[in-house]
């Protein structure tokens, strides 16, 4: 990389300001629109073996899973799925039986499948969803149940101008630094052919812990493959799935409606905090050459510059930023200090792939 002549002879803060101005000029017109909201949530209620047996007899159910001794059965009611409601019935002789209701609130209010719409979750909207949901559940025969909120998908749709830009960003996500207690969770493991498994995971990436899961996937590709739907937009979807354990830590509201309202209000805050944990709260990634120029033009000490360059180069060769940290034998404290330097430059330590190669 070469030093930018306009930066030499200035103070550190002036250099950073000039670098940020230079970034605006170098962006090349890339314009990513982001839309935030809730895509799906689930509520659960305790039931009994006999109650689920009655629901099975009165509705068209699909058997999803059953043990050889007929002690535990998982059933699905999909009659209202296109309108935003899917029911899962867990019937058991040895454990508590449960009713789980999976809701796409945008589709429920619209009365039809809305694949890209996101739900804002204001009080009046949640009340409207609750009323429509009660009527739908009554038709199935589920009434007078005390439901608890068991899952919420806080979502962000990112709209890209081209498939190449979308896949570049997905490549960046796949190299992300994993937070402690999170593991990569491949989609569809053990299902379908090896080719199908590989192809699906080229377009998706998920990490998971006991209380949360985070997915990034090509929504345009998913709609085409799973739902046979073609859309003009190139959408990369980010989903932060809060499980029951995490929900209970975030809100002590007594009803699922109030719990959902609290989480909807905190949507952006929770999302940003999680991106920060992943070291992915940067404007956008740049090429290796651009990153080296930025580091060289910064006011950091020579040793810090060398470590930053080394991290970028090692990350490009390794599977992820986590693997690069391990290879360079950087402690979490050293990594955090280094990350702050990248933050000052607004520079992602994961650079764009060479020649559009995403593997």
XYZ file of C-alpha atoms in Angstrom:
359
model
C 0.000 0.000 0.000
C 1.090 3.596 -0.580
C 0.682 6.560 1.743
C -1.960 9.059 0.694
C -0.075 12.341 0.105
C -2.891 14.469 1.532
C -2.568 12.784 4.932
C 1.135 13.280 5.741
C 2.105 16.152 8.046
C -1.234 16.222 9.890
C -2.306 15.248 13.410
C -3.802 11.835 14.210
C -7.378 13.169 14.491
C -7.019 15.108 11.222
C -5.714 11.977 9.507
C -8.744 9.988 10.666
C -11.131 12.690 9.494
C -9.469 12.722 6.065
C -9.614 8.918 5.900
C -13.345 8.968 6.637
C -13.884 11.570 3.910
C -11.795 9.472 1.534
C -14.001 6.433 2.289
C -17.102 8.346 1.157
C -15.409 9.022 -2.189
C -14.165 5.428 -2.553
C -17.523 3.762 -1.816
C -18.304 3.642 -5.529
C -21.987 4.345 -5.050
C -22.819 1.205 -3.014
C -26.133 1.902 -1.346
C -27.548 -0.628 1.149
C -31.028 -0.005 2.487
C -31.871 -1.697 5.794
C -35.341 -2.494 7.134
C -35.849 -3.619 10.741
C -38.685 -5.465 12.462
C -39.965 -8.816 13.765
C -40.349 -11.630 11.268
C -41.654 -14.452 13.473
C -42.469 -15.173 17.098
C -43.686 -18.253 18.976
C -45.917 -18.684 22.002
C -46.341 -21.844 24.088
C -48.963 -23.215 26.467
C -49.067 -26.348 28.608
C -51.552 -28.969 27.483
C -52.437 -32.597 28.197
C -52.199 -35.872 26.301
C -55.986 -36.080 25.987
C -56.447 -32.467 24.874
C -53.927 -32.928 22.063
C -55.609 -36.208 21.128
C -58.887 -34.279 20.689
C -57.166 -31.608 18.575
C -55.639 -34.377 16.447
C -59.065 -35.930 15.855
C -60.752 -32.598 15.047
C -58.060 -31.153 12.734
C -55.991 -32.191 9.744
C -52.606 -32.942 11.369
C -49.299 -34.102 9.956
C -47.151 -36.423 12.074
C -43.681 -34.846 12.217
C -42.079 -37.260 14.670
C -43.072 -40.339 16.687
C -41.071 -42.700 18.866
C -41.361 -46.488 18.345
C -43.285 -46.951 21.602
C -45.911 -44.250 20.819
C -45.059 -42.400 24.039
C -44.154 -39.101 22.341
C -45.672 -37.666 19.180
C -45.071 -34.329 17.446
C -47.887 -33.089 15.211
C -48.267 -30.085 12.929
C -51.331 -28.134 11.809
C -50.516 -26.186 8.634
C -54.019 -25.195 7.498
C -53.380 -21.510 8.383
C -49.648 -21.387 7.584
C -50.090 -19.256 4.452
C -51.973 -16.757 6.631
C -49.231 -16.597 9.231
C -50.103 -19.272 11.837
C -48.560 -22.715 12.265
C -49.372 -25.034 15.191
C -47.022 -27.650 16.635
C -48.488 -30.153 19.116
C -46.148 -32.121 21.392
C -48.083 -35.043 22.860
C -46.395 -37.105 25.556
C -47.225 -39.794 28.107
C -43.908 -39.351 29.943
C -43.394 -35.556 29.838
C -45.637 -32.454 29.867
C -47.540 -31.931 26.608
C -47.230 -28.547 24.882
C -48.970 -26.455 22.250
C -46.642 -24.158 20.283
C -48.030 -21.455 18.006
C -45.591 -20.027 15.422
C -46.754 -16.636 14.165
C -45.713 -14.485 11.212
C -47.485 -11.288 12.360
C -47.238 -9.451 9.011
C -48.868 -12.372 7.171
C -51.474 -12.799 9.924
C -52.653 -9.177 9.677
C -52.569 -9.197 5.859
C -54.409 -12.529 5.624
C -51.832 -13.833 3.120
C -48.158 -14.820 2.984
C -45.898 -11.745 3.075
C -42.359 -13.140 2.682
C -40.325 -9.940 3.049
C -42.565 -7.784 5.285
C -41.386 -7.091 8.842
C -43.564 -6.285 11.856
C -42.745 -3.115 13.841
C -44.482 -4.301 17.009
C -46.219 -1.172 18.298
C -48.869 -1.673 21.008
C -51.866 -1.221 18.673
C -50.367 -3.661 16.139
C -49.689 -6.299 18.807
C -53.262 -5.954 20.106
C -54.559 -6.433 16.546
C -52.387 -9.566 16.124
C -53.655 -10.927 19.463
C -57.322 -10.533 18.411
C -56.865 -12.170 14.987
C -54.810 -14.952 16.550
C -57.473 -15.716 19.180
C -60.096 -16.093 16.426
C -57.800 -18.391 14.405
C -56.982 -20.586 17.414
C -60.687 -20.816 18.330
C -61.389 -22.313 14.879
C -58.827 -25.030 15.630
C -60.274 -25.643 19.095
C -57.593 -23.934 21.193
C -59.168 -21.544 23.707
C -58.624 -20.184 27.244
C -54.891 -20.897 27.219
C -52.216 -18.986 29.110
C -49.480 -18.611 26.508
C -45.895 -17.559 27.171
C -43.523 -16.020 24.644
C -40.956 -18.699 23.707
C -39.156 -17.217 20.690
C -38.761 -13.899 18.863
C -36.891 -13.340 15.591
C -35.520 -9.776 15.581
C -34.837 -9.202 11.902
C -33.059 -6.904 9.473
C -33.552 -7.039 5.696
C -30.596 -5.576 3.784
C -31.294 -4.632 0.156
C -28.296 -4.855 -2.208
C -27.990 -3.555 -5.745
C -26.451 -6.773 -7.082
C -26.079 -10.456 -6.217
C -22.288 -9.998 -6.124
C -22.552 -7.338 -3.379
C -24.917 -9.585 -1.395
C -22.599 -12.623 -1.649
C -19.595 -10.473 -0.731
C -21.353 -9.450 2.487
C -22.357 -13.059 3.234
C -18.684 -14.022 2.792
C -17.762 -11.396 5.423
C -20.328 -12.822 7.863
C -19.003 -16.365 7.457
C -15.569 -15.159 8.584
C -16.969 -13.398 11.648
C -15.467 -13.802 15.114
C -17.646 -16.130 17.198
C -18.707 -14.955 20.671
C -18.030 -17.340 23.574
C -20.542 -20.194 23.946
C -21.620 -19.917 20.286
C -21.060 -22.570 17.634
C -21.650 -22.632 13.888
C -24.850 -24.563 13.186
C -25.027 -25.734 9.535
C -28.479 -25.718 7.958
C -30.120 -29.026 7.019
C -27.414 -31.370 8.322
C -28.362 -34.990 7.574
C -31.217 -33.930 5.278
C -31.135 -34.234 1.497
C -28.090 -34.946 -0.658
C -24.559 -33.700 -0.003
C -24.931 -31.376 -3.002
C -28.151 -29.837 -1.641
C -26.581 -29.438 1.816
C -23.513 -27.704 0.340
C -25.583 -25.425 -1.898
C -27.929 -24.324 0.899
C -25.016 -23.526 3.217
C -23.303 -21.485 0.511
C -26.257 -19.100 0.866
C -26.691 -19.201 4.665
C -24.740 -19.009 7.930
C -26.011 -19.638 11.482
C -24.414 -19.572 14.917
C -26.213 -20.742 18.047
C -26.026 -20.853 21.837
C -28.482 -22.146 24.449
C -30.299 -18.791 24.621
C -29.852 -17.227 21.146
C -29.273 -17.996 17.497
C -28.105 -15.660 14.750
C -28.640 -16.343 11.055
C -27.574 -14.549 7.897
C -29.002 -15.866 4.629
C -29.815 -14.960 1.050
C -33.581 -14.397 1.290
C -33.935 -14.030 -2.494
C -32.353 -17.465 -2.985
C -34.428 -19.022 -0.171
C -37.723 -17.794 -1.657
C -36.786 -19.134 -5.085
C -35.666 -22.564 -3.840
C -38.142 -23.245 -1.011
C -41.221 -21.320 -2.081
C -40.762 -21.135 -5.895
C -41.122 -17.340 -5.620
C -39.164 -14.858 -7.735
C -38.532 -11.360 -6.368
C -36.626 -8.545 -8.052
C -34.792 -7.385 -4.905
C -31.514 -8.855 -3.666
C -32.204 -9.291 0.084
C -29.742 -10.472 2.695
C -31.658 -11.302 5.868
C -30.164 -11.053 9.364
C -32.129 -12.766 12.153
C -31.357 -12.603 15.862
C -33.496 -15.348 17.386
C -34.126 -14.909 21.106
C -35.078 -18.153 22.820
C -37.231 -18.500 25.932
C -34.250 -18.381 28.316
C -33.019 -15.083 26.860
C -36.519 -13.548 26.711
C -36.983 -14.147 30.452
C -33.748 -12.293 31.159
C -34.805 -9.294 29.071
C -38.363 -8.780 30.324
C -40.473 -9.765 33.325
C -43.766 -8.670 31.715
C -46.630 -11.036 32.600
C -48.294 -11.558 29.196
C -46.784 -12.547 25.842
C -48.259 -9.395 24.276
C -46.448 -7.116 26.761
C -43.237 -9.149 26.462
C -43.338 -8.755 22.687
C -43.936 -5.022 23.038
C -40.853 -4.623 25.294
C -38.615 -6.561 22.891
C -39.933 -4.661 19.859
C -39.014 -1.352 21.539
C -35.487 -2.643 22.236
C -35.058 -4.164 18.759
C -32.337 -1.854 17.429
C -30.470 -1.717 20.749
C -30.331 -5.534 21.062
C -29.368 -5.927 17.409
C -26.523 -3.391 17.590
C -25.140 -4.933 20.799
C -25.016 -8.335 19.160
C -23.289 -7.021 16.022
C -20.693 -5.392 18.282
C -20.023 -8.766 19.943
C -19.399 -10.223 16.475
C -17.019 -7.350 15.529
C -19.411 -6.509 12.696
C -20.565 -2.974 13.505
C -18.640 -1.449 10.563
C -19.987 0.560 7.592
C -18.800 -1.908 4.923
C -15.791 -4.038 4.023
C -12.994 -2.944 1.676
C -10.364 -4.718 -0.432
C -6.993 -5.851 0.920
C -5.231 -3.013 -0.924
C -7.608 -0.381 0.473
C -7.244 -1.771 4.020
C -3.431 -1.607 3.814
C -3.594 1.994 2.559
C -5.902 2.956 5.430
C -3.687 1.336 8.050
C -0.545 2.918 6.595
C -2.159 6.379 6.502
C -3.344 6.137 10.138
C -1.492 7.737 13.044
C -0.902 4.443 14.875
C 2.520 3.219 15.989
C 4.475 1.012 13.577
C 4.047 -2.078 15.808
C 0.257 -1.624 15.931
C 0.101 -1.155 12.156
C 2.060 -4.372 11.610
C -0.252 -6.341 13.941
C -3.326 -4.951 12.161
C -1.927 -5.929 8.759
C -1.011 -9.377 10.079
C -4.546 -9.919 11.421
C -6.134 -8.945 8.091
C -3.823 -11.220 6.074
C -4.219 -14.152 8.467
C -8.021 -13.778 8.519
C -8.092 -13.859 4.731
C -6.238 -17.203 4.753
C -8.115 -18.693 7.732
C -11.708 -19.869 7.977
C -12.689 -17.042 10.330
C -11.528 -14.134 12.478
C -11.724 -16.520 15.454
C -9.291 -18.915 13.747
C -6.964 -16.008 12.880
C -6.937 -14.817 16.507
C -6.029 -18.339 17.634
C -3.278 -18.696 15.012
C -1.737 -15.356 15.995
C -2.035 -16.324 19.687
C -3.863 -13.101 20.571
C -5.625 -13.025 23.940
C -9.183 -11.691 24.127
C -7.845 -8.527 25.785
C -5.259 -7.993 23.026
C -7.938 -8.652 20.400
C -10.266 -6.100 22.031
C -7.508 -3.448 22.022
C -6.754 -4.177 18.370
C -10.445 -4.057 17.504
C -10.695 -0.537 18.967
C -8.003 0.579 16.518
C -9.984 -0.871 13.604
C -13.065 0.904 14.973
C -11.246 4.262 14.953
C -10.559 3.761 11.246
C -14.106 2.398 10.699
C -12.296 -0.485 9.028
C -13.495 -4.104 9.027
C -10.604 -6.535 9.752
C -12.267 -8.953 7.308
C -11.581 -7.796 3.749
C -13.504 -8.502 0.550
C -12.703 -11.724 -1.342
C -10.254 -11.605 -4.230
C -11.786 -11.795 -7.722
C -15.235 -12.521 -6.267
C -14.220 -15.958 -4.899
C -16.383 -16.718 -1.862
C -14.901 -20.067 -0.785
